[in-house]
Coordinates of C-alpha atoms in Angstrom, one line a residue:
X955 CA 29.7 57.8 -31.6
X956 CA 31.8 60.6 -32.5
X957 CA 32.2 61.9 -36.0
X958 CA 35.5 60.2 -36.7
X959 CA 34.1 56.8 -35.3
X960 CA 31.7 57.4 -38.0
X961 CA 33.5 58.0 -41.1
X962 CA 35.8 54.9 -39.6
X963 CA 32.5 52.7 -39.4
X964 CA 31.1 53.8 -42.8
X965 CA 34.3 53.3 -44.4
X966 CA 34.6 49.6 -42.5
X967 CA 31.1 48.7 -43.9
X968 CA 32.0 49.8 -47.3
X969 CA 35.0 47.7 -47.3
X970 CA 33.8 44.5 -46.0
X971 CA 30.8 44.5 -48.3
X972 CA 33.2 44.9 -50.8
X973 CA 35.0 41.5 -49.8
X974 CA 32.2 39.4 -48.3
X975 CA 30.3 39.9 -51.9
X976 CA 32.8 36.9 -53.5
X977 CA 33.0 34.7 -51.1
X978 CA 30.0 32.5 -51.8
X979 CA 31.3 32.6 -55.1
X980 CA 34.1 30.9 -55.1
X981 CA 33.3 27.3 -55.9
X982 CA 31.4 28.5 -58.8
X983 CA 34.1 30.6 -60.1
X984 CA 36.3 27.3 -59.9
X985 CA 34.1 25.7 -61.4
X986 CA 33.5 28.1 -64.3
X987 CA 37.5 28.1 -64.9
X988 CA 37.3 24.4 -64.5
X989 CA 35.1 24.2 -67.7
X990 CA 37.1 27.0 -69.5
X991 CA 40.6 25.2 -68.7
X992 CA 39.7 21.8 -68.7
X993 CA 41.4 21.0 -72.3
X994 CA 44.9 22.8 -70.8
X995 CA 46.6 19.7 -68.9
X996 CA 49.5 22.0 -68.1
X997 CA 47.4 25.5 -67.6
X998 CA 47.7 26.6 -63.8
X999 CA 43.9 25.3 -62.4
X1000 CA 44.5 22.0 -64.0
X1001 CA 48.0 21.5 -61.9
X1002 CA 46.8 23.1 -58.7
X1003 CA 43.5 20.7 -58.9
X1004 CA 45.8 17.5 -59.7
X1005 CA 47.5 18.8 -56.7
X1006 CA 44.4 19.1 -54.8
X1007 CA 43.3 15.8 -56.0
X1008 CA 46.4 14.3 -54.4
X1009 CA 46.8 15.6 -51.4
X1010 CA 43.0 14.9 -50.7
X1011 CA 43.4 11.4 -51.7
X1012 CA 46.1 11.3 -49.0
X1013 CA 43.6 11.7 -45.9
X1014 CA 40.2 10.7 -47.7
X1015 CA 38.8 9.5 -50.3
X1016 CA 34.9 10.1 -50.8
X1017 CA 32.9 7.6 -52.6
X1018 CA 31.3 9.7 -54.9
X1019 CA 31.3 13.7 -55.3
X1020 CA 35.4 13.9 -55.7
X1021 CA 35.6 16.7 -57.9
X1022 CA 33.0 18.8 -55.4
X1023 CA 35.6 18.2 -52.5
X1024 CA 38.7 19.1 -54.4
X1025 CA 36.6 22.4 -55.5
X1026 CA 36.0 23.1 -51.9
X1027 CA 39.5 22.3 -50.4
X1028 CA 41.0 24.8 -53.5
X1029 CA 38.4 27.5 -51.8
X1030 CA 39.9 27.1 -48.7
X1031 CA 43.5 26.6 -50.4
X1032 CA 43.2 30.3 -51.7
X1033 CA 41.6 31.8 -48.8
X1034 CA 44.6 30.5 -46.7
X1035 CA 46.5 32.2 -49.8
X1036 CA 45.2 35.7 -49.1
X1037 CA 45.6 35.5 -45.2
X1038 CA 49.5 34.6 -45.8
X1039 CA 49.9 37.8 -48.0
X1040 CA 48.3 39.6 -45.0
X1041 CA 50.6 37.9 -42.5
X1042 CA 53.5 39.0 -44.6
X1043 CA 52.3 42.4 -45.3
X1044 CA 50.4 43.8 -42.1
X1045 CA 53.1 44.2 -40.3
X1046 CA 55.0 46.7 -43.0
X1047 CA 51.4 48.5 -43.5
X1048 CA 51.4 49.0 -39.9
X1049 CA 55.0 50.4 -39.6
X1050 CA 54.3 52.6 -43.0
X1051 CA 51.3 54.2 -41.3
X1052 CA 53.1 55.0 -38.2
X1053 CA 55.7 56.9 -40.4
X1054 CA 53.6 58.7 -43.3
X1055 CA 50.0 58.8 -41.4
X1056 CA 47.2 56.4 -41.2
X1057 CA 45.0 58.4 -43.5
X1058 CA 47.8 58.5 -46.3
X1059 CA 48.6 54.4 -46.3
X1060 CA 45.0 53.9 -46.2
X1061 CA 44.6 55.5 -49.4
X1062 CA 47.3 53.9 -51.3
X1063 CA 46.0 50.1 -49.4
X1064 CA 42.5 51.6 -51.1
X1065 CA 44.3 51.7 -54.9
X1066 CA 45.2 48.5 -54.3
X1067 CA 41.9 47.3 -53.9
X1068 CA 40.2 49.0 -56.5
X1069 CA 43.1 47.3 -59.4
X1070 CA 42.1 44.2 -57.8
X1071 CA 38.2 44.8 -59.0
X1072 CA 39.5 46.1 -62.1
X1073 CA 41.3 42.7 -62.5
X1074 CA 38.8 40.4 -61.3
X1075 CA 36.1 42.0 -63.7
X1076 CA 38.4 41.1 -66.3
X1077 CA 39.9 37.8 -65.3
X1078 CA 38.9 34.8 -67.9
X1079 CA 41.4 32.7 -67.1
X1080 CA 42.7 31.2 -63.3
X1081 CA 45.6 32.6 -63.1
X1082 CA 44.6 36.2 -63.8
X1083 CA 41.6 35.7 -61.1
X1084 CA 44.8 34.4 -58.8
X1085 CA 46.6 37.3 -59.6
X1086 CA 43.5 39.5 -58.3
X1087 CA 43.2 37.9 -55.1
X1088 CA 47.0 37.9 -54.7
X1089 CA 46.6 42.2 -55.3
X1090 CA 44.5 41.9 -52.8
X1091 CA 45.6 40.1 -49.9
X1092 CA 48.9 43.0 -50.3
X1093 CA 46.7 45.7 -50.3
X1094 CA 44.1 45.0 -47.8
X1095 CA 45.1 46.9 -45.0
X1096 CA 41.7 48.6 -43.9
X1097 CA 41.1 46.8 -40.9
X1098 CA 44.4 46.9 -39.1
X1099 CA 44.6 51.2 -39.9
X1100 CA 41.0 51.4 -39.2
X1101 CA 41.7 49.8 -35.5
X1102 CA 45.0 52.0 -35.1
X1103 CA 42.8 55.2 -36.4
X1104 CA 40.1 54.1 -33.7
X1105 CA 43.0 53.4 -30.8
X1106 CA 44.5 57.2 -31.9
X1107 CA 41.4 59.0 -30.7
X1108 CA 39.9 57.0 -28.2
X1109 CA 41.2 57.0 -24.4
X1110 CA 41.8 53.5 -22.5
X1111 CA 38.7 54.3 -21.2
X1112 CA 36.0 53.6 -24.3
X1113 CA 39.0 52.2 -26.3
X1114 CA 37.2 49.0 -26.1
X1115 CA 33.6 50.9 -27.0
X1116 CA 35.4 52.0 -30.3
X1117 CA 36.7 48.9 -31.7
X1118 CA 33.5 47.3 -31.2
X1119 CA 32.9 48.9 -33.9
X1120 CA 35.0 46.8 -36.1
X1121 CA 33.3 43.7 -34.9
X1122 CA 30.0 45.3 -35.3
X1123 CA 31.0 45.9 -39.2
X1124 CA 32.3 42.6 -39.8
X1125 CA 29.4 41.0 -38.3
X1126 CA 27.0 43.0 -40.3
X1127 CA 28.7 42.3 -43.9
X1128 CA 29.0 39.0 -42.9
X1129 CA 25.4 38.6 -42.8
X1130 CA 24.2 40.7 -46.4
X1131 CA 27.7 40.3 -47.8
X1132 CA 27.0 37.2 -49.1
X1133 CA 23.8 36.9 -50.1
X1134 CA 24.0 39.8 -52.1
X1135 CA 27.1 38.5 -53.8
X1136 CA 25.2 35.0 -54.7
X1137 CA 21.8 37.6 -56.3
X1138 CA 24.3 39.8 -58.3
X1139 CA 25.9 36.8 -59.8
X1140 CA 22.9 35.7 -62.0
X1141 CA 22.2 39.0 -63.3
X1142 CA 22.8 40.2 -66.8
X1143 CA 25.9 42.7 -67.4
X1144 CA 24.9 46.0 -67.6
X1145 CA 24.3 47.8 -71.2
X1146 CA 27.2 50.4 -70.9
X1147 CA 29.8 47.6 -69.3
X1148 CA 28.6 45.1 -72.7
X1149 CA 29.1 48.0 -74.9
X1150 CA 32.9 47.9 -74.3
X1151 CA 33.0 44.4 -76.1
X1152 CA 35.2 42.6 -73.2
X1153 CA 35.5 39.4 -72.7
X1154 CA 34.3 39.4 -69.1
X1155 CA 34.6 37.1 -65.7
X1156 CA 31.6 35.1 -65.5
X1157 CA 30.5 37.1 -62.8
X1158 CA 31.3 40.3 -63.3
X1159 CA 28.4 42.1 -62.0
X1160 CA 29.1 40.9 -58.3
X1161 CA 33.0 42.1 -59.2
X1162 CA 31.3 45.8 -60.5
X1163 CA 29.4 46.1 -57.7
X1164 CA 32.8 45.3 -55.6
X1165 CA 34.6 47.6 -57.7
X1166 CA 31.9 50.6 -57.2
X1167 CA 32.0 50.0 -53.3
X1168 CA 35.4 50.3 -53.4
X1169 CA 35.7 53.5 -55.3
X1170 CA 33.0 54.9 -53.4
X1171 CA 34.7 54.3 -50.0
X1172 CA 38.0 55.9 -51.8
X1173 CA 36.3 59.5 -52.3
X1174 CA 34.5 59.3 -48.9
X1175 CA 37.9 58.6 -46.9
X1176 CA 39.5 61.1 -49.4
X1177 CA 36.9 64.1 -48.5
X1178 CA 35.9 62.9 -44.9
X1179 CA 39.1 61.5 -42.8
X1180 CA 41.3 63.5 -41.2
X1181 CA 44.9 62.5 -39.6
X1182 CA 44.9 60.9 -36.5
X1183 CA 48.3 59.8 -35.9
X1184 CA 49.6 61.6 -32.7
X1185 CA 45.9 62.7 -32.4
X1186 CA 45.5 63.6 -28.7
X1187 CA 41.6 62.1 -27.4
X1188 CA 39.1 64.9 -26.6
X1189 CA 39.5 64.1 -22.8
X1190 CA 42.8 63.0 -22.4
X1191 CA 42.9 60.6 -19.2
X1192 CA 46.7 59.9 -19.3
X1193 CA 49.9 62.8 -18.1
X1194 CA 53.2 62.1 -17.6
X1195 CA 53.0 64.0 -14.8
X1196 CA 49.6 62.5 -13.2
X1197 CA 48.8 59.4 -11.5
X1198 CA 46.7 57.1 -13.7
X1199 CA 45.5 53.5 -13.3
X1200 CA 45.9 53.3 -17.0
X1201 CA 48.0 50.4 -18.0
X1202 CA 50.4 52.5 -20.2
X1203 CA 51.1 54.4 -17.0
X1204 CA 51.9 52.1 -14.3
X1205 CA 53.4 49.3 -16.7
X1206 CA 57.0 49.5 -18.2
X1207 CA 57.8 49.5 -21.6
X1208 CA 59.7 45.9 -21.7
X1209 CA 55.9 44.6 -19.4
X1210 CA 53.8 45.8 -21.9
X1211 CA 55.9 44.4 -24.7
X1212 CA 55.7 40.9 -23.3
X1213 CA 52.0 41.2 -23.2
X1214 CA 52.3 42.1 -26.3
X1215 CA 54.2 38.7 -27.3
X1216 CA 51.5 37.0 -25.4
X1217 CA 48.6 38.7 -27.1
X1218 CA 49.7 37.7 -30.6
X1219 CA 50.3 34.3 -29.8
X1220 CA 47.2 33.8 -28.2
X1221 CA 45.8 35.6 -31.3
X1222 CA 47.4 32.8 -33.5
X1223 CA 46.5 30.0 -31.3
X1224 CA 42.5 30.7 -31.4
X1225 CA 42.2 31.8 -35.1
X1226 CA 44.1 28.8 -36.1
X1227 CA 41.6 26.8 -34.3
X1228 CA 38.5 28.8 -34.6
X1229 CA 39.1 29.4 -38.2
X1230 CA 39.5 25.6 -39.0
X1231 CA 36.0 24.8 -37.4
X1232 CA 34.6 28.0 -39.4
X1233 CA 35.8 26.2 -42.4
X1234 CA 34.8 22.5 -41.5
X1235 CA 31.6 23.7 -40.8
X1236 CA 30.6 23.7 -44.0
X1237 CA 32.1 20.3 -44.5
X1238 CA 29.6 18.8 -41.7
X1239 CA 26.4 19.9 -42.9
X1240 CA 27.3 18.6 -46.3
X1241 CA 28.9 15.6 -44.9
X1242 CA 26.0 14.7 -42.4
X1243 CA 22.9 17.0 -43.2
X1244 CA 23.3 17.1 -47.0
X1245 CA 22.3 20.4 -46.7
X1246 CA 22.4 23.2 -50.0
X1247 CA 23.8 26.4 -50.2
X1248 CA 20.3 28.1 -48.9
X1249 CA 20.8 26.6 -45.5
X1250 CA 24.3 26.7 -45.1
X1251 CA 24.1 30.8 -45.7
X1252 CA 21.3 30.8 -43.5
X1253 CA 23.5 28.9 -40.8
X1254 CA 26.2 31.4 -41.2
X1255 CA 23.6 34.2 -41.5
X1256 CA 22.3 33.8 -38.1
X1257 CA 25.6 33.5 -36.7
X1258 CA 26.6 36.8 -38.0
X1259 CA 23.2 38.4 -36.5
X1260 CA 23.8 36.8 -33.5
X1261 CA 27.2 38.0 -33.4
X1262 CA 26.2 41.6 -34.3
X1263 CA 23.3 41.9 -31.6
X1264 CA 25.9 40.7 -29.4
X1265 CA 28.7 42.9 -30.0
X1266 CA 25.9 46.0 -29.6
X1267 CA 23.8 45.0 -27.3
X1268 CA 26.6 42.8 -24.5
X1269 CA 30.0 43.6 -25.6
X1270 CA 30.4 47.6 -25.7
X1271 CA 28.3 47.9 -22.3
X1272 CA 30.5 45.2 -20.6
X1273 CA 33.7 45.2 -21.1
X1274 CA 34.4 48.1 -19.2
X1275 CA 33.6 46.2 -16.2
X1276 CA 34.6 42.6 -17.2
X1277 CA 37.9 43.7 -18.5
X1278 CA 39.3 42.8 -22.2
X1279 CA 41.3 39.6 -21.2
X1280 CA 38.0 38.0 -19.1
X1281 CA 36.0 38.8 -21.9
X1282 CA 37.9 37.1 -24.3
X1283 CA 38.5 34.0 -22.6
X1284 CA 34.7 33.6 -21.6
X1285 CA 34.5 33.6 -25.6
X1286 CA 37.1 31.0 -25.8
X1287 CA 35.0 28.9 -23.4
X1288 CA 32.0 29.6 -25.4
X1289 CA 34.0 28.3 -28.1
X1290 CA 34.8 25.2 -26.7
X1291 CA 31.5 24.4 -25.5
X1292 CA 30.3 25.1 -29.1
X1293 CA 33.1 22.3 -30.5
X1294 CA 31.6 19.8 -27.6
X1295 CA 28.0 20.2 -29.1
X1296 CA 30.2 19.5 -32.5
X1297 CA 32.0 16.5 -31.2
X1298 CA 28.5 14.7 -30.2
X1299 CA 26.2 15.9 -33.1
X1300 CA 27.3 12.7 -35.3
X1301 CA 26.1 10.3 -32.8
X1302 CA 22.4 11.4 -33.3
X1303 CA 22.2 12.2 -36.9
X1304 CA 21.1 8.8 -37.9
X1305 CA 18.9 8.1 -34.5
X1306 CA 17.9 11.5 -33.4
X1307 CA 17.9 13.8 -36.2
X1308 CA 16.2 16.6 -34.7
X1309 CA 18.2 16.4 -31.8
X1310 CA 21.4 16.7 -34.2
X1311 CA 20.5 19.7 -35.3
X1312 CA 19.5 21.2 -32.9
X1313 CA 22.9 20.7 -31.1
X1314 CA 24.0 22.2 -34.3
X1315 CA 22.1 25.5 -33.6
X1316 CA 23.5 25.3 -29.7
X1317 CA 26.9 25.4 -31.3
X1318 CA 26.0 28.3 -33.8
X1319 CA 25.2 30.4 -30.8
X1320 CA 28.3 29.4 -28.9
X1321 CA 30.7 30.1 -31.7
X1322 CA 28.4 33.7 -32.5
X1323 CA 29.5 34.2 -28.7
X1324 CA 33.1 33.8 -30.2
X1325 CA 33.1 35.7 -32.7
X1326 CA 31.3 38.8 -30.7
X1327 CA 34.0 39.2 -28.2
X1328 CA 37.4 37.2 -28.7
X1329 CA 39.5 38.9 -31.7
X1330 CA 38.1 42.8 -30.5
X1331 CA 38.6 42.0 -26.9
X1332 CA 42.5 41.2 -27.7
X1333 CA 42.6 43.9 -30.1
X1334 CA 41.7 46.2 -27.7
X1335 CA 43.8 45.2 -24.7
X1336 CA 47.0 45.1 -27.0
X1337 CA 46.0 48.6 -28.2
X1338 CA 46.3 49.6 -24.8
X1339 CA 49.4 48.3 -24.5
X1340 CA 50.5 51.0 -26.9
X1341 CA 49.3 54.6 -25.5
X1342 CA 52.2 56.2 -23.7
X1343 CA 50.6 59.3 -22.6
X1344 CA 50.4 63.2 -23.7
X1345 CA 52.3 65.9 -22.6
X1346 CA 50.1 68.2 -20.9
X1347 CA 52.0 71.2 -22.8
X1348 CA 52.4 70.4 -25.9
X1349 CA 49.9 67.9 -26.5
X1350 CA 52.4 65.4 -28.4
X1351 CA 53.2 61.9 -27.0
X1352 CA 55.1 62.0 -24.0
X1353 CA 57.3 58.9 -25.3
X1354 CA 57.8 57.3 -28.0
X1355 CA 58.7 53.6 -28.0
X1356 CA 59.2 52.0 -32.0
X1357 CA 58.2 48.9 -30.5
X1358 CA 55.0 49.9 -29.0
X1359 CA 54.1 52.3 -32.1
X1360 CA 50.0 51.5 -32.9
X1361 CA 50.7 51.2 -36.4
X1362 CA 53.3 48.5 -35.8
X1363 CA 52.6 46.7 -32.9
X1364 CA 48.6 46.3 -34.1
X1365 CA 49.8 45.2 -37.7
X1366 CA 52.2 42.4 -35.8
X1367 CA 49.4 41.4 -33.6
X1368 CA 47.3 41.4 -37.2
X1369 CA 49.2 39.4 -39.0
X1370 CA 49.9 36.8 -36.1
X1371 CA 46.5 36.3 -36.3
X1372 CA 46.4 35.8 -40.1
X1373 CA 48.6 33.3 -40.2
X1374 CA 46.7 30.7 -37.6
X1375 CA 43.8 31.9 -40.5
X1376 CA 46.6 30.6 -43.4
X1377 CA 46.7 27.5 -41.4
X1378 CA 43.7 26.2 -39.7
X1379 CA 41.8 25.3 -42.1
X1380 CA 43.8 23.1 -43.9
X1381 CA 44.9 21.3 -40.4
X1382 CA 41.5 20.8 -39.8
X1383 CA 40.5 19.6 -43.2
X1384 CA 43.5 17.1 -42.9
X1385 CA 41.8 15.8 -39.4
X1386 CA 38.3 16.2 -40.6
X1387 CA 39.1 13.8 -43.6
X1388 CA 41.9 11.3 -41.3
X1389 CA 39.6 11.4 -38.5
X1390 CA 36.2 12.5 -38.7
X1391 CA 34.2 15.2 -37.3
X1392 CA 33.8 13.9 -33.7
X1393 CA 37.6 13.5 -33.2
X1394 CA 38.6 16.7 -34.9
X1395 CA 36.1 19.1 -33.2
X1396 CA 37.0 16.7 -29.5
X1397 CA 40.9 17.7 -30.0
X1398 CA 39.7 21.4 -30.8
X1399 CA 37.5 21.2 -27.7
X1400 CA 40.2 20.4 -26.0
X1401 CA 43.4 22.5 -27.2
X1402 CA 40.5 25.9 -26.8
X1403 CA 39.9 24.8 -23.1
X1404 CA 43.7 24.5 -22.7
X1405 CA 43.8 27.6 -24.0
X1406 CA 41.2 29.3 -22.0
X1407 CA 42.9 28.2 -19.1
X1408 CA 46.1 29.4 -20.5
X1409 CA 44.7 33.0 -20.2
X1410 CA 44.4 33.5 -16.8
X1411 CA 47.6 36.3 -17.2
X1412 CA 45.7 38.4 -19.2
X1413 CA 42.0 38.3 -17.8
X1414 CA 42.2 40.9 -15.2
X1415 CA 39.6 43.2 -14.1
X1416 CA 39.9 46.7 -15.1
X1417 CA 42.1 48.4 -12.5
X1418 CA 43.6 45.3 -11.1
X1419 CA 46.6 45.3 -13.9
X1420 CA 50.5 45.2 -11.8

C-alpha cells in the first residue's frame, strides 16, 4: 500500500466510524423526541409520525406494536433523506473537485461534517436533529473524492487493488461502528462538556465521540494529503504515443461514455434492490424470529466481517484476472441466491425452526458476497473509463474530456447509486407490508437475476475490452 493509499484508508476509517456510530441509534433517538414532543400536535415529529402512521396503515396494519413500526419506517424515512441530499449533491462535489483539487473540496465537505456534530450534540428538539442530518447528507463527500483521489494515482492495472480499499473500510466500520455507538450512548456526559450547562441531545456522548473523529480526520488530511488531481501514477502504463490494452486507449471517448451511462444505471438498479432487502432485513427477524437488537447487530456484524475478509482475502487478488464487470455480476448472482434462501425461510419458521435460520445465515453469506465485490467492482471499471493517458513529456493528461473528468463522472455514477438507496427501501417496505416477505424477496430474486443477466456487456475479461 503506498503512502497515499494510506492516509486515503486512515482518513476512510475515520470517517465511517464517524457515521456508523448513530446508526443503531436512531429508533431511540425517535423515540426520545417522541417523549419530548409528544404534547406538540403541530411540532414537526408529531406531523411526520401521523404521516408515517398513514401511509403505514395503507399497506399493513400490525396487531399490536404500531408505534414500534412507524419508529422504524421514520428510520428508514430519514436514511432515504440523507441519500437524496447525496444524489443531489455528489455530482456538484465531484465537478468542484475536478476544478479546485480533491484535497481542497475534501476539506470544506470535512467542515461540513464537523457543524453537523456540533448540531447534533446540541439538538433537543426533531427538527434541529433533522437539520443535522440534512448538513450532513450536503457535506458528505469523503467517499466519492476518496475513490477519485485513489483512481488519480493508481494505474488501470491495480486500480481495482486500490479501491478495495474503500470496501475494506466500509466493511470494517460497519462491523465496530455500531456497537460502539449503542456503548457510548449509555454513558454519562463528560465533566468538562456538563460544565458548559447545555441542554444536551440525549446522546451526546456517541455525537462527541463523532464530533472528535471528525476533527481528528480534519488535521490528519490537513497535514498528511497532498494533491492528486492530474497526479501522474509512479509507473505510468498509458502514452499517447504507445500501444496499450488499457481501455482508455483503445476505446473512444463517446464508447466509454455509454459505459458510463450503463454503469450508473446498473449502479441504481442493484442498490435500489440490494438496499431494500438490507433494510427489510431487519423487519424479518423481528417479524418471524422476534429477535432483539443483540442478535440483529450480531447478524449484521458477521456480514460485515464476512464482507471485509472477503474484500482482502478474494477480491484484490482476483479481479485482476476475473475482470471488474464478471466480478460484479457473480455478486449480483450471489445476491440473488441470498433473496431465494429469503423467499423460503418463512415456510420453515413454524415447522423447522432451525432450518429457518439457518437459511437465514446461507443468505447472510450470500449478500456479505455482495457487498464484497459489487459497488467497488463498478466503481472501479467506471474509473477506468475516465484515465485518458499522460504525455510522456510533460507528464499532464494527454486529453482532457469534461465528460469523462474523475471528479465528475465518479460523483454522477455516486449519486445514481444514492438515489436507488433513497428508494429501495421504502419500495420494499411497501411490498414487505402488501405482500409479505416470501413474495417481496421472490420478485427481488428475480429482478437481480434479470439483472445479472443484463450484465453480460460489461463482464469482460481483462484484455478482451473492443
Amino acid at each position: 500500500m503506498g503512502k497515499v493509499e494510506r492516509i486515503v484508508f486512515l482518513s476512510l476509517v475515520l470517517d465511517l466510524f464517524a457515521f456508523t456510530i448513530p446508526l443503531p441509534l436512531f429508533p431511540r433517538i425517535i423515540e426520545w423526541y417522541t417523549v419530548r414532543e409528544i404534547s406538540d400536535p403541530n411540532g414537526l415529529l408529531s406531523r411526520t409520525l401521523r404521516f408515517v402512521s398513514a401511509v403505514r396503515g395503507i399497506f399493513y396494519k400490525p396487531l399490536q406494536n404500531s408505534q414500534r413500526w412507524d419508529v422504524v419506517f421514520l428510520g428508514g424515512l430519514m436514511g432515504s433523506a440523507f441519500s437524496t441530499l447525496q444524489f443531489l449533491v455528489s455530482p456538484h462535489i465531484g465537478s468542484l473537485s475536478d476544478t479546485y483539487g480533491r484535497r481542497n473540496v475534501l476539506l470544506v465537505t470535512m467542515i461540513g461534517n464537523i457543524l453537523s456534530a456540533l448540531v447534533w450534540i446540541q439538538s433537543t428538539t426533531f427538527a434541529s436533529y433533522m437539520l443535522s442530518r440534512i448538513i450532513g447528507g450536503l457535506s458528505e463527500g469523503n467517499v466519492q473524492l476518496a475513490t477519485a483521489i485513489l483512481s488519480d494515482i493508481s494505474t488501470p492495472r491495480n486500480r481495482s487493488k486500490a479501491l478495495a480499499h474503500v470496501g475494506i473500510a466500509f466493511a470494517i466500520c460497519f462491523c465496530i461502528g455500531p456497537p460502539i455507538g449503542a456503548y457510548f450512548a449509555s454513558r454519562p456526559v463528560p465533566l468538562f462538556v456538563g460544565a458548559l450547562q447545555m441542554e444536551l441531545n440525549v446522546y451526546a456522548v456517541p455525537a462527541l465521540l463523532t464530533l472528535i473523529l471528525l476533527i481528528a480526520e480534519t488535521l490528519f488530511l490537513t497535514v498528511a494529503l497532498p494533491e492528486t488531481r492530474d497526479t501522474q501514477p509512479d509507473k505510468p502504463e498509458v502514452h499517447v504515443n504507445e500501444k496499450s490494452n488499457a481501455a482508455s486507449a483503445v476505446r473512444s471517448v463517446q464508447e466509454r461514455t455509454e459505459i458510463l451511462r450503463v454503469l450508473r444505471k446498473l449502479h441504481f438498479l442493484f442498490l435500489g434492490i440490494f438496499s431494500g432487502v438490507e433494510f427489510t432485513l431487519t423487519f424479518l427477524t423481528f417479524d418471524l424470529f422476534d429477535w432483539n437488537n443483540k442478535q440483529n447487530g450480531a447478524l449484521i456484524g458477521s456480514i460485515g466481517i464476512i464482507s471485509a475478509l472477503l474484500q482482502g482475502g478474494y477480491v484484490r487478488r482476483a479481479i485482476s484476472k476475473v475482470g471488474e464487470g464478471k466480478m460484479a455480476q457473480r455478486g449480483v448472482s450471489s445476491c440473488a441466491l441470498g433473496l431465494v434462501f429469503l423467499t423460503i425461510l418463512p415456510h420453515f419458521v413454524s415447522t423447522q425452526p432451525k432450518v429457518a435460520v439457518g437459511l437465514l445465515r446461507a443468505a447472510a453469506v450470500c449478500l456479505a458476497f455482495t457487498s464484497a465485490t459489487v459497488v467497488s467492482s463498478l466503481t472501479a471499471h467506471a474509473s477506468l473509463q475516465c484515465d485518458e493517458g499522460f504525455d510522456k513529456d510533460t507528464g499532464k493528461p494527454a486529453a482532457v474530456y469534461p465528460e469523462l473528468a474523475k471528479g465528475k463522472a465518479l460523483g454522477a455514477f455516486r449519486s445514481s447509486g444514492q438515489l436507488g438507496r433513497a428508494i429501495g427501501p421504502l419500495l420494499a417496505c411497501a411490498s414487505y407490508w402488501t405482500f409479505g416477505p416470501s413474495v417481496t424477496y421472490g420478485v427481488s430474486a428475480i429482478a437481480m437475476l434479470t439483472l445479472s443477466a443484463s450484465m453480460k456487456t460489461v463482464a469482460v475479461l481483462p484484455g478482451k475490452s473492443s
